[in-house]
Coordinates of C-alpha atoms in Angstrom, one line a residue:
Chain W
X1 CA 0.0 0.0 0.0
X2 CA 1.1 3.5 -0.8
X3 CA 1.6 6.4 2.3
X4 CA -2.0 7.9 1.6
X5 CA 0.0 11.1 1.7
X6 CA 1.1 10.5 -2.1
X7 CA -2.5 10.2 -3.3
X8 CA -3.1 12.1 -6.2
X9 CA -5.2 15.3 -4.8
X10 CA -8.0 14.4 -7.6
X11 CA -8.5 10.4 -5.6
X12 CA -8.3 11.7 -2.5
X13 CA -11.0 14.6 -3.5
X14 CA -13.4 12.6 -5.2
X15 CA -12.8 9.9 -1.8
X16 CA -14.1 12.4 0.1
X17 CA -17.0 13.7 -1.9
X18 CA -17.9 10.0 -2.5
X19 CA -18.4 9.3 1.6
X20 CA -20.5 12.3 1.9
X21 CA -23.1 10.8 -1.1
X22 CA -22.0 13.1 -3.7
X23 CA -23.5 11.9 -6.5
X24 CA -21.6 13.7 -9.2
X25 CA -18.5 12.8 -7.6
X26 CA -19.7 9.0 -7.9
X27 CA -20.7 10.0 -11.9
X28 CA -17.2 11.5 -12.4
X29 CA -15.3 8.4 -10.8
X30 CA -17.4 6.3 -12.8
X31 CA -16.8 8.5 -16.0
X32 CA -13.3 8.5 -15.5
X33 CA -12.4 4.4 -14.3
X34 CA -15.7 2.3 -16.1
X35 CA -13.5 1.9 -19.1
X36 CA -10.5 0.3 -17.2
X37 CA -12.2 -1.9 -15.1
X38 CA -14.5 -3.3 -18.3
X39 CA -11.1 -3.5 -20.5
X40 CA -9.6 -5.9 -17.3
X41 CA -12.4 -7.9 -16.5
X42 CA -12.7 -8.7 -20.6
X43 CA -9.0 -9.3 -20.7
X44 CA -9.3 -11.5 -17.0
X45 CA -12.5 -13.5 -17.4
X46 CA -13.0 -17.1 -18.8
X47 CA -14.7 -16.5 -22.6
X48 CA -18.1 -16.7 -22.0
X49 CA -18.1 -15.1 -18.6
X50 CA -20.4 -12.6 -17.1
X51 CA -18.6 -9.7 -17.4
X52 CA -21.0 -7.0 -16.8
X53 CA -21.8 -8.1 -13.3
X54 CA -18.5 -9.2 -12.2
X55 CA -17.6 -5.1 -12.9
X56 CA -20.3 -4.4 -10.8
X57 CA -19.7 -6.1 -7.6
X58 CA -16.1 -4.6 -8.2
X59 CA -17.2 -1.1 -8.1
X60 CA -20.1 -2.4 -5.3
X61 CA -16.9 -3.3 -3.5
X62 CA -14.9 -0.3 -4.2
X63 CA -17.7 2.6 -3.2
X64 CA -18.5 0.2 0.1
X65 CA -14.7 0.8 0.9
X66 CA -14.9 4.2 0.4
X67 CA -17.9 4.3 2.8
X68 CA -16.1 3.0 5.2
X69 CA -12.5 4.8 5.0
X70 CA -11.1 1.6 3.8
X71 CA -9.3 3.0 1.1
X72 CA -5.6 3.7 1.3
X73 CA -4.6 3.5 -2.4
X74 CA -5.3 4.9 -5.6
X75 CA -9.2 4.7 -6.3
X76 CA -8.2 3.4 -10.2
X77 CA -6.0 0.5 -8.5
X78 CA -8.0 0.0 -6.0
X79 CA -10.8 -0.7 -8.0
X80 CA -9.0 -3.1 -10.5
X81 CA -7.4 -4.8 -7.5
X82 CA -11.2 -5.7 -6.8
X83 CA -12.1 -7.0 -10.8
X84 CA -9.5 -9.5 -10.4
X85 CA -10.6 -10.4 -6.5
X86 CA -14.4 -10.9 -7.8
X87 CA -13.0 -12.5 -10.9
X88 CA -11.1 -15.5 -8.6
X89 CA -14.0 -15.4 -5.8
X90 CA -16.6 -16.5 -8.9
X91 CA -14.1 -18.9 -10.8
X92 CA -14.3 -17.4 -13.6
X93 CA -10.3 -16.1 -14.7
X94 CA -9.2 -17.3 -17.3
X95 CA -7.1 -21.0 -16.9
X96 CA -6.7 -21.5 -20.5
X97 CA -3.5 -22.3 -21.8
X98 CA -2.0 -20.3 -24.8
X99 CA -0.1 -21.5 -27.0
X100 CA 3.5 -19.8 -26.5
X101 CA 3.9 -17.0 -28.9
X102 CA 7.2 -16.2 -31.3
X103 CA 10.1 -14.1 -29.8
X104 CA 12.4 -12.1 -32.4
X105 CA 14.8 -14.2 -33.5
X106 CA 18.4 -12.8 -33.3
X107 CA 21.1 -14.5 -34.7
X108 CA 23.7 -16.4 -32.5
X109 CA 27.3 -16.0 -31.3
X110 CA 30.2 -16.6 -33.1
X111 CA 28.6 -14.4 -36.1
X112 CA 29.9 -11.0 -36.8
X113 CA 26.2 -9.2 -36.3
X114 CA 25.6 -11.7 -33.3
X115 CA 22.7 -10.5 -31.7
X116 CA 21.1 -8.5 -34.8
X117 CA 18.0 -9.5 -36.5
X118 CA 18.0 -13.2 -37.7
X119 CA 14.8 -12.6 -39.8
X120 CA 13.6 -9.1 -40.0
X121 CA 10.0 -8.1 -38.5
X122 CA 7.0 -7.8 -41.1
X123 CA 6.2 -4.4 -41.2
X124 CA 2.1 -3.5 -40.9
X125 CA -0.1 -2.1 -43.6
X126 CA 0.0 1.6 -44.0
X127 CA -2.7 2.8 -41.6
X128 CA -3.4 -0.1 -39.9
X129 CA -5.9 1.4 -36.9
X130 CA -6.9 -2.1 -34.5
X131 CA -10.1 -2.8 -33.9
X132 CA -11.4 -3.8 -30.3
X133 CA -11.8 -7.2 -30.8
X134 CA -8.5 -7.6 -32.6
X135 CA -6.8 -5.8 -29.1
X136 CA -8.8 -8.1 -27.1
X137 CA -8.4 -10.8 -29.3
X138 CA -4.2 -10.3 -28.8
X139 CA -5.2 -9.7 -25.3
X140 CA -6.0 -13.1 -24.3
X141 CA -3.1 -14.6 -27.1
X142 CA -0.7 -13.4 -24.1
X143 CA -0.4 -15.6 -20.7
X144 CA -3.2 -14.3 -18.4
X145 CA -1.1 -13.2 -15.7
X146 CA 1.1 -11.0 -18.2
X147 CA -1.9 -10.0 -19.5
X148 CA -3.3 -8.4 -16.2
X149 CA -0.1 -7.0 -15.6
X150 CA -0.3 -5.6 -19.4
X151 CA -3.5 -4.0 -18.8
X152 CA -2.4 -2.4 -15.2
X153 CA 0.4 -0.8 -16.7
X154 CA -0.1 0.3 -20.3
X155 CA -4.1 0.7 -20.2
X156 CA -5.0 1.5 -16.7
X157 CA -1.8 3.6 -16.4
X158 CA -1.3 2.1 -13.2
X159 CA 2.0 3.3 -11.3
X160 CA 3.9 -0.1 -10.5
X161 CA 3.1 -0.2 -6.8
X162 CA -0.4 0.0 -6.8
X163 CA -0.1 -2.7 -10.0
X164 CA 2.0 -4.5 -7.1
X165 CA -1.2 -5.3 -4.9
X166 CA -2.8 -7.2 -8.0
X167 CA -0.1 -8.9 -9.8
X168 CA 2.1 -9.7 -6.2
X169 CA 5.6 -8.5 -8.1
X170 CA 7.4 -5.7 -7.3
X171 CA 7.9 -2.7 -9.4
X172 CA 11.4 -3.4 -10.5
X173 CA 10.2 -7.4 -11.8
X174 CA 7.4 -5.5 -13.7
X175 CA 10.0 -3.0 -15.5
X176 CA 11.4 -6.0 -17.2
X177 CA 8.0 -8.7 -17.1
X178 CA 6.9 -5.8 -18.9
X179 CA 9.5 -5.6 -21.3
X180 CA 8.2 -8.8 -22.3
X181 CA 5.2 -8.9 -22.4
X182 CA 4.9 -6.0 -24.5
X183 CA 6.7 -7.9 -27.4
X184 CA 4.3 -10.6 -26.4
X185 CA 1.5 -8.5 -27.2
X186 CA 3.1 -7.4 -30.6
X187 CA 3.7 -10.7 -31.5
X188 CA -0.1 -11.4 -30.5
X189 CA -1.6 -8.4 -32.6
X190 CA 0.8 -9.8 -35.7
X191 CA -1.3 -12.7 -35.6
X192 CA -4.6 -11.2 -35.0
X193 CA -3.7 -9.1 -38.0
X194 CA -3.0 -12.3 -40.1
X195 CA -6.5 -13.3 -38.8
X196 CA -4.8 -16.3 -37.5
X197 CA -6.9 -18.5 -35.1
X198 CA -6.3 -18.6 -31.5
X199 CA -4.2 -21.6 -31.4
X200 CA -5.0 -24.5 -28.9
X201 CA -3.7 -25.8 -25.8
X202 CA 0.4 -25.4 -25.6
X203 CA 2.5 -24.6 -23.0
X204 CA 1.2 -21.6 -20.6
X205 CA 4.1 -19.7 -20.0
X206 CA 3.6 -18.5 -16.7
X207 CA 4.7 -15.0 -15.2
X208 CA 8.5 -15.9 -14.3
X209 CA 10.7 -14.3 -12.9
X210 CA 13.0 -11.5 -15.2
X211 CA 16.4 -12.2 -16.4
X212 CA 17.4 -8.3 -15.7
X213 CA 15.7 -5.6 -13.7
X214 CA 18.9 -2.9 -14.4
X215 CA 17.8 0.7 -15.1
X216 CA 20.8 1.8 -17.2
X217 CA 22.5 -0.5 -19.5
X218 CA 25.6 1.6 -20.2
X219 CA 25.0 0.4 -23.9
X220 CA 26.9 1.9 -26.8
X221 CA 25.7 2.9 -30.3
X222 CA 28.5 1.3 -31.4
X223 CA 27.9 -1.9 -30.4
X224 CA 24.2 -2.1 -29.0
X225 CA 22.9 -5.2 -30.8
X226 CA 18.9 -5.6 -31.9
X227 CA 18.3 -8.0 -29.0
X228 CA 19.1 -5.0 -26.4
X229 CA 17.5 -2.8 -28.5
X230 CA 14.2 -4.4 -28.5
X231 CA 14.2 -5.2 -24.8
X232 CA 14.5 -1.2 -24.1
X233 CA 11.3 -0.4 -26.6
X234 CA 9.0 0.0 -23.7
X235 CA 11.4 1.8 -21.4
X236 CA 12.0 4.5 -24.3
X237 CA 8.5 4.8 -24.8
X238 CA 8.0 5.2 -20.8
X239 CA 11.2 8.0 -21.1
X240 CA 12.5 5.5 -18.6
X241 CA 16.0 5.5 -19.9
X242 CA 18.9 7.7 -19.0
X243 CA 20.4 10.2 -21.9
X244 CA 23.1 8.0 -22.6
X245 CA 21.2 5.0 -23.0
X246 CA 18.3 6.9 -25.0
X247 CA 21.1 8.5 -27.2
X248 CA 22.4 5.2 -28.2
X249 CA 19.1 3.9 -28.6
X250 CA 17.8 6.3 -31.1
X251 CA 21.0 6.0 -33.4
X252 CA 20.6 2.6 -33.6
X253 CA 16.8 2.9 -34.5
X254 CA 18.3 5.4 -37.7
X255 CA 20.5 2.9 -38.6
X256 CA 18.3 -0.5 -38.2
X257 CA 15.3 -0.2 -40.0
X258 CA 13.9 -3.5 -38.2
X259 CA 14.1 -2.4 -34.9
X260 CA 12.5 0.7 -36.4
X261 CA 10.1 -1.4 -37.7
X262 CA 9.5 -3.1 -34.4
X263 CA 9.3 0.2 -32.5
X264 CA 7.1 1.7 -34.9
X265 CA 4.8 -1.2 -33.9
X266 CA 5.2 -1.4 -30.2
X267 CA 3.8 1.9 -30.0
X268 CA 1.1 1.4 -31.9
X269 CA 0.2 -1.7 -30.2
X270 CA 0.3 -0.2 -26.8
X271 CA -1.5 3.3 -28.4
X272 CA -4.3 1.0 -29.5
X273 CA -4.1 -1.0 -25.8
X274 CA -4.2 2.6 -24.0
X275 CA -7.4 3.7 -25.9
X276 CA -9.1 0.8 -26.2
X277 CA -13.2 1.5 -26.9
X278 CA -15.2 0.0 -23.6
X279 CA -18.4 -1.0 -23.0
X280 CA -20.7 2.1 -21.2
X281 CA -21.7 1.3 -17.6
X282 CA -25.5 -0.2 -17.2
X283 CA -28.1 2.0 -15.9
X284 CA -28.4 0.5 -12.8
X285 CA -25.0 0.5 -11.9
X286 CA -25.0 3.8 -10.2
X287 CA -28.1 2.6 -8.2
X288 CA -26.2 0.1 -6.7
X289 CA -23.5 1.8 -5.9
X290 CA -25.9 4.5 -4.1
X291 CA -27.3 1.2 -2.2
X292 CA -23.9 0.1 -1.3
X293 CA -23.4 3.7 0.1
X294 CA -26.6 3.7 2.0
X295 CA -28.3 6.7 0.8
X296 CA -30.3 7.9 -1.6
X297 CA -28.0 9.6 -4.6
X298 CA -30.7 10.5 -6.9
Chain I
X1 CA 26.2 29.6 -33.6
X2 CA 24.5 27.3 -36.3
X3 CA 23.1 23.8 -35.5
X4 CA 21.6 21.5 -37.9
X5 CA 19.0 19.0 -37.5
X6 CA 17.7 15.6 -39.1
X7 CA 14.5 15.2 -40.2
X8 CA 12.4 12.3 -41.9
X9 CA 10.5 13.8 -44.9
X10 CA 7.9 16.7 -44.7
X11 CA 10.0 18.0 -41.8
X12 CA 8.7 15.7 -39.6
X13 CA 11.2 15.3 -36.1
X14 CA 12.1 11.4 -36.3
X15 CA 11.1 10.2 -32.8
X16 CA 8.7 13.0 -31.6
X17 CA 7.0 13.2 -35.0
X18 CA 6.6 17.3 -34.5
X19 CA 6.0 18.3 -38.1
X20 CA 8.0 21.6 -38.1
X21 CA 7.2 24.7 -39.9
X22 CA 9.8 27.0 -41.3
X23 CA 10.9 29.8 -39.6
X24 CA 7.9 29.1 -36.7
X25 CA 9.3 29.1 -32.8
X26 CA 8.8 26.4 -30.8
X27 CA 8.6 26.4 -27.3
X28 CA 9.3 23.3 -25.4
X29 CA 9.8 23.6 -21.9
X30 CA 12.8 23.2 -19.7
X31 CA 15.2 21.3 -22.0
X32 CA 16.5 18.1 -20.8
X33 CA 18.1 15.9 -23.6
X34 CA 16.2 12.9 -24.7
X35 CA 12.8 13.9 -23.0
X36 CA 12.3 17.9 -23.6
X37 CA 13.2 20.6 -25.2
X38 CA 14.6 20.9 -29.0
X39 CA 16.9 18.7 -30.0
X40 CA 19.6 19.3 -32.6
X41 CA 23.2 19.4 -33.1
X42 CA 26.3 20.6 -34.1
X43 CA 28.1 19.6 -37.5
X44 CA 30.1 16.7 -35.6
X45 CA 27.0 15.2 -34.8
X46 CA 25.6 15.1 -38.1
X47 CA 26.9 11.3 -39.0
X48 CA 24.5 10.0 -36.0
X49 CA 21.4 11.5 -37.1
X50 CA 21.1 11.0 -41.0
X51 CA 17.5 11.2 -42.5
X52 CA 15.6 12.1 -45.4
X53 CA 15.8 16.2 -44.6
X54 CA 18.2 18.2 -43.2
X55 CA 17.1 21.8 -41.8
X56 CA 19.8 24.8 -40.3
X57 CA 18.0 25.5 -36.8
X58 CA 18.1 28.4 -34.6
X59 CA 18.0 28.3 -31.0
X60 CA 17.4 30.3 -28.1
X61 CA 17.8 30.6 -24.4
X62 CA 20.3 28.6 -22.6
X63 CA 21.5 25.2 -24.5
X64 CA 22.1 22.0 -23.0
X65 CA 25.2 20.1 -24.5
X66 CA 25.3 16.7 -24.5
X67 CA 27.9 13.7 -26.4
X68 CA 26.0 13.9 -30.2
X69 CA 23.2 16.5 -29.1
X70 CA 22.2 19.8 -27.8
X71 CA 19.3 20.7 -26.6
X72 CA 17.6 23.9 -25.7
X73 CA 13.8 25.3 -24.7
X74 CA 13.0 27.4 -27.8
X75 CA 14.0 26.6 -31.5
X76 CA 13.0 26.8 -35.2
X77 CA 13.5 25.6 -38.7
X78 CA 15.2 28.2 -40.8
X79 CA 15.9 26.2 -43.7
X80 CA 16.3 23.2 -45.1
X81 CA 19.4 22.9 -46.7
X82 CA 18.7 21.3 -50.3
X83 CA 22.4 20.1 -50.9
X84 CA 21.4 17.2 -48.3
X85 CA 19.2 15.7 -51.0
X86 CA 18.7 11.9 -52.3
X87 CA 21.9 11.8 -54.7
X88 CA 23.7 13.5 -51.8
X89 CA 22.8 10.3 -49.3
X90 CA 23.2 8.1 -52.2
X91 CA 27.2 9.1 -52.4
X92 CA 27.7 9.3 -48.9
X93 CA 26.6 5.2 -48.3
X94 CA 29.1 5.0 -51.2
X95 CA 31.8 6.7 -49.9
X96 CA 31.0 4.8 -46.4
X97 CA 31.0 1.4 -47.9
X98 CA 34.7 2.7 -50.1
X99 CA 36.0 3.8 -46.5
X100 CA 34.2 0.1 -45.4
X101 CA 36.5 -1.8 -47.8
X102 CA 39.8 0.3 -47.0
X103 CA 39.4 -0.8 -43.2
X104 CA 39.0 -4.1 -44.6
X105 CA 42.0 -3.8 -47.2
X106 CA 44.2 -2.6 -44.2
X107 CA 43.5 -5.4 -42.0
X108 CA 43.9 -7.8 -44.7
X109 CA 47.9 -6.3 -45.6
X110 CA 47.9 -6.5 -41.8
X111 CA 47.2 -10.1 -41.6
X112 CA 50.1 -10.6 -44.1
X113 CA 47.4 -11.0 -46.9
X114 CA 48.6 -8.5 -49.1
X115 CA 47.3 -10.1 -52.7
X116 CA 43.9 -10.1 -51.0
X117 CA 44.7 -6.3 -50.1
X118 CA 45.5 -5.0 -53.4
X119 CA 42.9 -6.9 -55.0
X120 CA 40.1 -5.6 -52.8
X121 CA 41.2 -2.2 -53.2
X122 CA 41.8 -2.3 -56.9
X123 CA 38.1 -3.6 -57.3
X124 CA 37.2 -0.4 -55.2
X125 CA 38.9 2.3 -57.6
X126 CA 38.1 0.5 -60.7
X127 CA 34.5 -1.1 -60.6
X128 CA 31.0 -0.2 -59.3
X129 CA 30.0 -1.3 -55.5
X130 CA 28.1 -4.6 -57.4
X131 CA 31.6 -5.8 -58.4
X132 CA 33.0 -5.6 -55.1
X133 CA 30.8 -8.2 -53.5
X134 CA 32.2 -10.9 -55.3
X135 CA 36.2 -10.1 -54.6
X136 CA 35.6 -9.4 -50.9
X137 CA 33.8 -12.8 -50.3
X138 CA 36.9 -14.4 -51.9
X139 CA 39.2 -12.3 -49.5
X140 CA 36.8 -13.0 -46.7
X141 CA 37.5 -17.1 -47.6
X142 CA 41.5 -16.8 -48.1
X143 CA 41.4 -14.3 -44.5
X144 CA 39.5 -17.4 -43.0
X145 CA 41.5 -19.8 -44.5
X146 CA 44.5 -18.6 -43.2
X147 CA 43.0 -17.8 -39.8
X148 CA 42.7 -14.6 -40.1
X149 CA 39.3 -14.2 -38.4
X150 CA 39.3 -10.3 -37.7
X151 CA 40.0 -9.3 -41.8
X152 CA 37.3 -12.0 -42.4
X153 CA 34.7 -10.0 -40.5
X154 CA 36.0 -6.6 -41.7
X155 CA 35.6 -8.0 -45.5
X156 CA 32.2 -9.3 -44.6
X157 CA 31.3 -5.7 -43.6
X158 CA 32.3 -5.1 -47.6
X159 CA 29.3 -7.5 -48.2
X160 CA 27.1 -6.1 -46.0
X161 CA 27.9 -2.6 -46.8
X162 CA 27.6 -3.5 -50.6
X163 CA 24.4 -4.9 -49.7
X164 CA 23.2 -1.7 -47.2
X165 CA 23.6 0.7 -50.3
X166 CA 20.2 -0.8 -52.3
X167 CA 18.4 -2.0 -49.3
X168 CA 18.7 0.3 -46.1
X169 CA 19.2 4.0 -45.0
X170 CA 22.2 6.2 -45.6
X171 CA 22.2 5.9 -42.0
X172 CA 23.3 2.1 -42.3
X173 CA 26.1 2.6 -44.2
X174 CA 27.6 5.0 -42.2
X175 CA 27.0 2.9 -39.3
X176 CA 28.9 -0.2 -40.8
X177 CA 32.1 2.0 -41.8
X178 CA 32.3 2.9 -38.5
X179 CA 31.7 -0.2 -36.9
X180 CA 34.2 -1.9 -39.5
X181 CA 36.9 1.1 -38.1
X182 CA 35.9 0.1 -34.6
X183 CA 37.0 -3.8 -35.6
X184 CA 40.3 -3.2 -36.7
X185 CA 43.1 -5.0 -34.8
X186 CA 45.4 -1.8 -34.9
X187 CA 44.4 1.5 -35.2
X188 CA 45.9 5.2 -34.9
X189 CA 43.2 6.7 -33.5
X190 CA 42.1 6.5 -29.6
X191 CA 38.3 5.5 -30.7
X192 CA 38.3 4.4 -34.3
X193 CA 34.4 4.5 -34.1
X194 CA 34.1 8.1 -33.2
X195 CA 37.7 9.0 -35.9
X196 CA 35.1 7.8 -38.6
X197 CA 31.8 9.6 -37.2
X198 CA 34.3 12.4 -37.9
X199 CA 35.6 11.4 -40.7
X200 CA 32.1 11.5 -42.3
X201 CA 31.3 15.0 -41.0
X202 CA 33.6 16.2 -42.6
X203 CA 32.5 15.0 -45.8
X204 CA 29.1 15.8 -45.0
X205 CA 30.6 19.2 -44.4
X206 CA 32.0 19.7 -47.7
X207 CA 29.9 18.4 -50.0
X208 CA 27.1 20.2 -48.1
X209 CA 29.4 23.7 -48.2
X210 CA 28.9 24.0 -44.0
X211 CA 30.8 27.0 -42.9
X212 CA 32.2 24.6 -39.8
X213 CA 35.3 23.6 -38.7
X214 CA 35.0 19.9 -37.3
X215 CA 37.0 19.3 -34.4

């Protein structure tokens, strides 16, 4: 849990209005987190799962916690901390195994480009704008837990110790999980793109444990390879990467048009993950939530 | 003081993708290289940054100076300096991949190959890049042959630079001359990689008529 102290003043605000039954303060929280909380749960859930009501004991849960001071983190968090809690209590996250999805290929020692592409990244069509059900589609192409952690991070915008209280790892194993996963999901909207078929059972690759959690590489542009380069996509897109690492990195994307390529893609990917269309909430959702309050919000 | 700045075509910035209109201000914020501010640079720089465009920038208030950038809170386009055009590019990746094949040549007359030298570098004054291919994949066999693994990488940066000229950026070329400096067993200069950065500003400086003196 974070020092309530370092709420943003917009949570803590909207916390207090909430308690005292201020309806536009629920609407506005609402407003501002349905989207997140409808994106996880889709992402989450078993297919075929009840989506819409699973969302709603979460927020039911959320605005009774609010009621009753409970709250110590950010409300957005909070709240998705409670999709995946309802998710488990009903049974209904998703256990399916996914069948293991392609890594770039770089090629091996003892060449002299060891480490650059082996086979170059197709590129995407001009234009291409995803749809939602190819995002959700690449969504659930990506081991479940990654995919939470994907959707914390890129979609919710989560800061990495509130993610922490959902996913259980800590902020510096999600720098590089999400290294990962974010080529994962590239690799995943590649074959949604292809309109290739969710493949069947495989190997679920489960969320392991990072190989490096190190904030500055001390890499060179003269001798960064394409397998380091792609591993620090996300951070450069985050501007998590120190001058001299982000100096090397952009000279090498001048001079490599794959790992242009594969940049270029990674943040469209997580551009199309971060405004992913949602479902609106029900009427009746805000009625519950007045119920779960204990007054009358109308 | 003039700086320079790289730009993909339509003057768009190649990371930020700000399209930039001529002679406009832009006002960015407290400059901090890599995350805000304008970024440019000075004539050394120039071999990192290759792209499509090439604008003369002005800049204002104080600048921020950093290895192959420099970065300040206001700037503009002036103009785009129309020597840096396609044919320009297309005979600096040729120059880069001649320079490529005289690192190679040099290692090879250093690994007591010197047929394999003179014939790589005669191919490079008297035939078109095409030919090349061909004579330093034979030098690249008679370096390995002889164990001579470190001119047989530097002529397979002949290949590869050969092959960079049809299929990949201006940028690549460069990159692969210095690289293939940066691989040589013996060299005069402290940091071969950054002696050929320079080494191609000047040129750039030349054939581009940039009132500079590169350090």
């Amino acid at each position: 849990m974070t020092d309530p102290g370092s709420w943003p003043d917009s949570d803590r605000s909207l916390c207090d209005r909430i308690s005292r039954a201020d309806a536009a303060a629920l609407n506005e929280l609402i407003a501002r987190d349905y989207a997140a909380a409808d994106l996880l749960a889709r992402a989450a859930a078993a297919a075929g799962a009840d989506i819409g009501e699973s969302v709603a004991l979460a927020w039911q849960q959320l605005i009774g916690d609010v009621a009753r001071h409970s709250v110590t983190d950010g409300l957005r968090g909070a709240l998705l901390e409670q999709v995946i809690a309802v998710l488990d209590d009903r049974e209904l996250l998703d256990t399916t195994q996914v069948a293991v999805l392609p890594r770039p290929v770089f090629i091996p020692p003892d060449d002299s480009w060891a480490g650059w592409w082996a086979d170059d990244p197709a590129e995407w069509p001009p234009g291409s704008v995803l749809t939602q059900g190819q995002i959700l589609g690449a969504l659930r192409r990506v081991p479940v837990g990654r995919r939470v952690l994907l959707v914390l991070r890129d979609a919710a915008r989560i800061p990495a110790p509130e993610a922490q209280a959902v996913v259980r790892i800590s902020p510096a194993q999600q720098t590089a999980l999400l290294d990962e996963t974010r080529q994962d999901f590239v690799a995943a909207v590649d074959r949604e793109l292809a309109g290739d078929q969710v493949a069947g059972a495989s190997i679920a690759a489960a969320v392991d444990a990072p190989v490096s959690t190190g904030r500055r590489t001390g890499i060179q542009a003269s001798d960064v390879t394409c397998d380091v380069i792609v591993g620090l996509i996300g951070r450069w897109l985050d501007a998590d990467m120190d001058e001299s690492d982000s100096d090397a990195y952009e000279q090498h994307l001048l001079f490599c048009p794959p790992c242009l390529i594969q940049a270029g893609k990674t943040r469209l990917a997580l551009a199309a993950l971060g405004n992913a269309p949602a479902a609106r909430p029900g009427d009746d959702l805000r009625l519950r939530l007045a119920e779960s309050l204990g007054r009358d919000l109308i | 003081m003039t700086f320079w700045k790289f730009l993909r075509g339509g003057a768009v910035s190649p990371f930020a993708g700000y399209a930039w209109e001529s002679g406009k201000w832009v006002t960015s914020g407290m400059p901090h290289p890599c995350r805000a501010g304008v970024h440019a640079c000075r004539a050394v720089d120039l071999p990192y940054w290759l792209n499509a465009e090439l604008w003369q920038f002005e800049l204002d208030g104080p600048i921020s100076r950093a290895p192959h950038k420099v970065v300040a809170a206001r700037g503009r386009a002036v103009a785009r300096v129309a020597e840096w055009d396609p044919s320009a590019a297309r005979d600096l990746a040729v120059a880069c991949a001649v320079r490529t094949a005289g690192h190679a040549a040099d290692e090879l007359a250093d690994s007591h190959l010197g047929d394999q030298a003179a014939r790589l570098a005669d191919a490079v004054t008297t035939t078109p890049p095409e030919a090349w291919a061909s004579v330093a994949q034979g030098c690249s066999e008679a370096a390995s042959a002889r164990e001579a693994p470190r001119a047989s990488r530097l002529c397979g940066y002949v290949l590869d630079a050969v092959g960079a000229l049809e299929a990949y950026p201006v940028a690549s070329s460069a990159y692969i001359a210095a690289r293939a400096a940066n691989q040589r067993s013996s060299a005069a200069e402290a940091d071969p990689y950054v002696a050929e950065r320079i080494w191609q500003a000047n040129w750039l400086a030349a054939r581009l008529g940039l009132e500079v003196t590169i350090p």
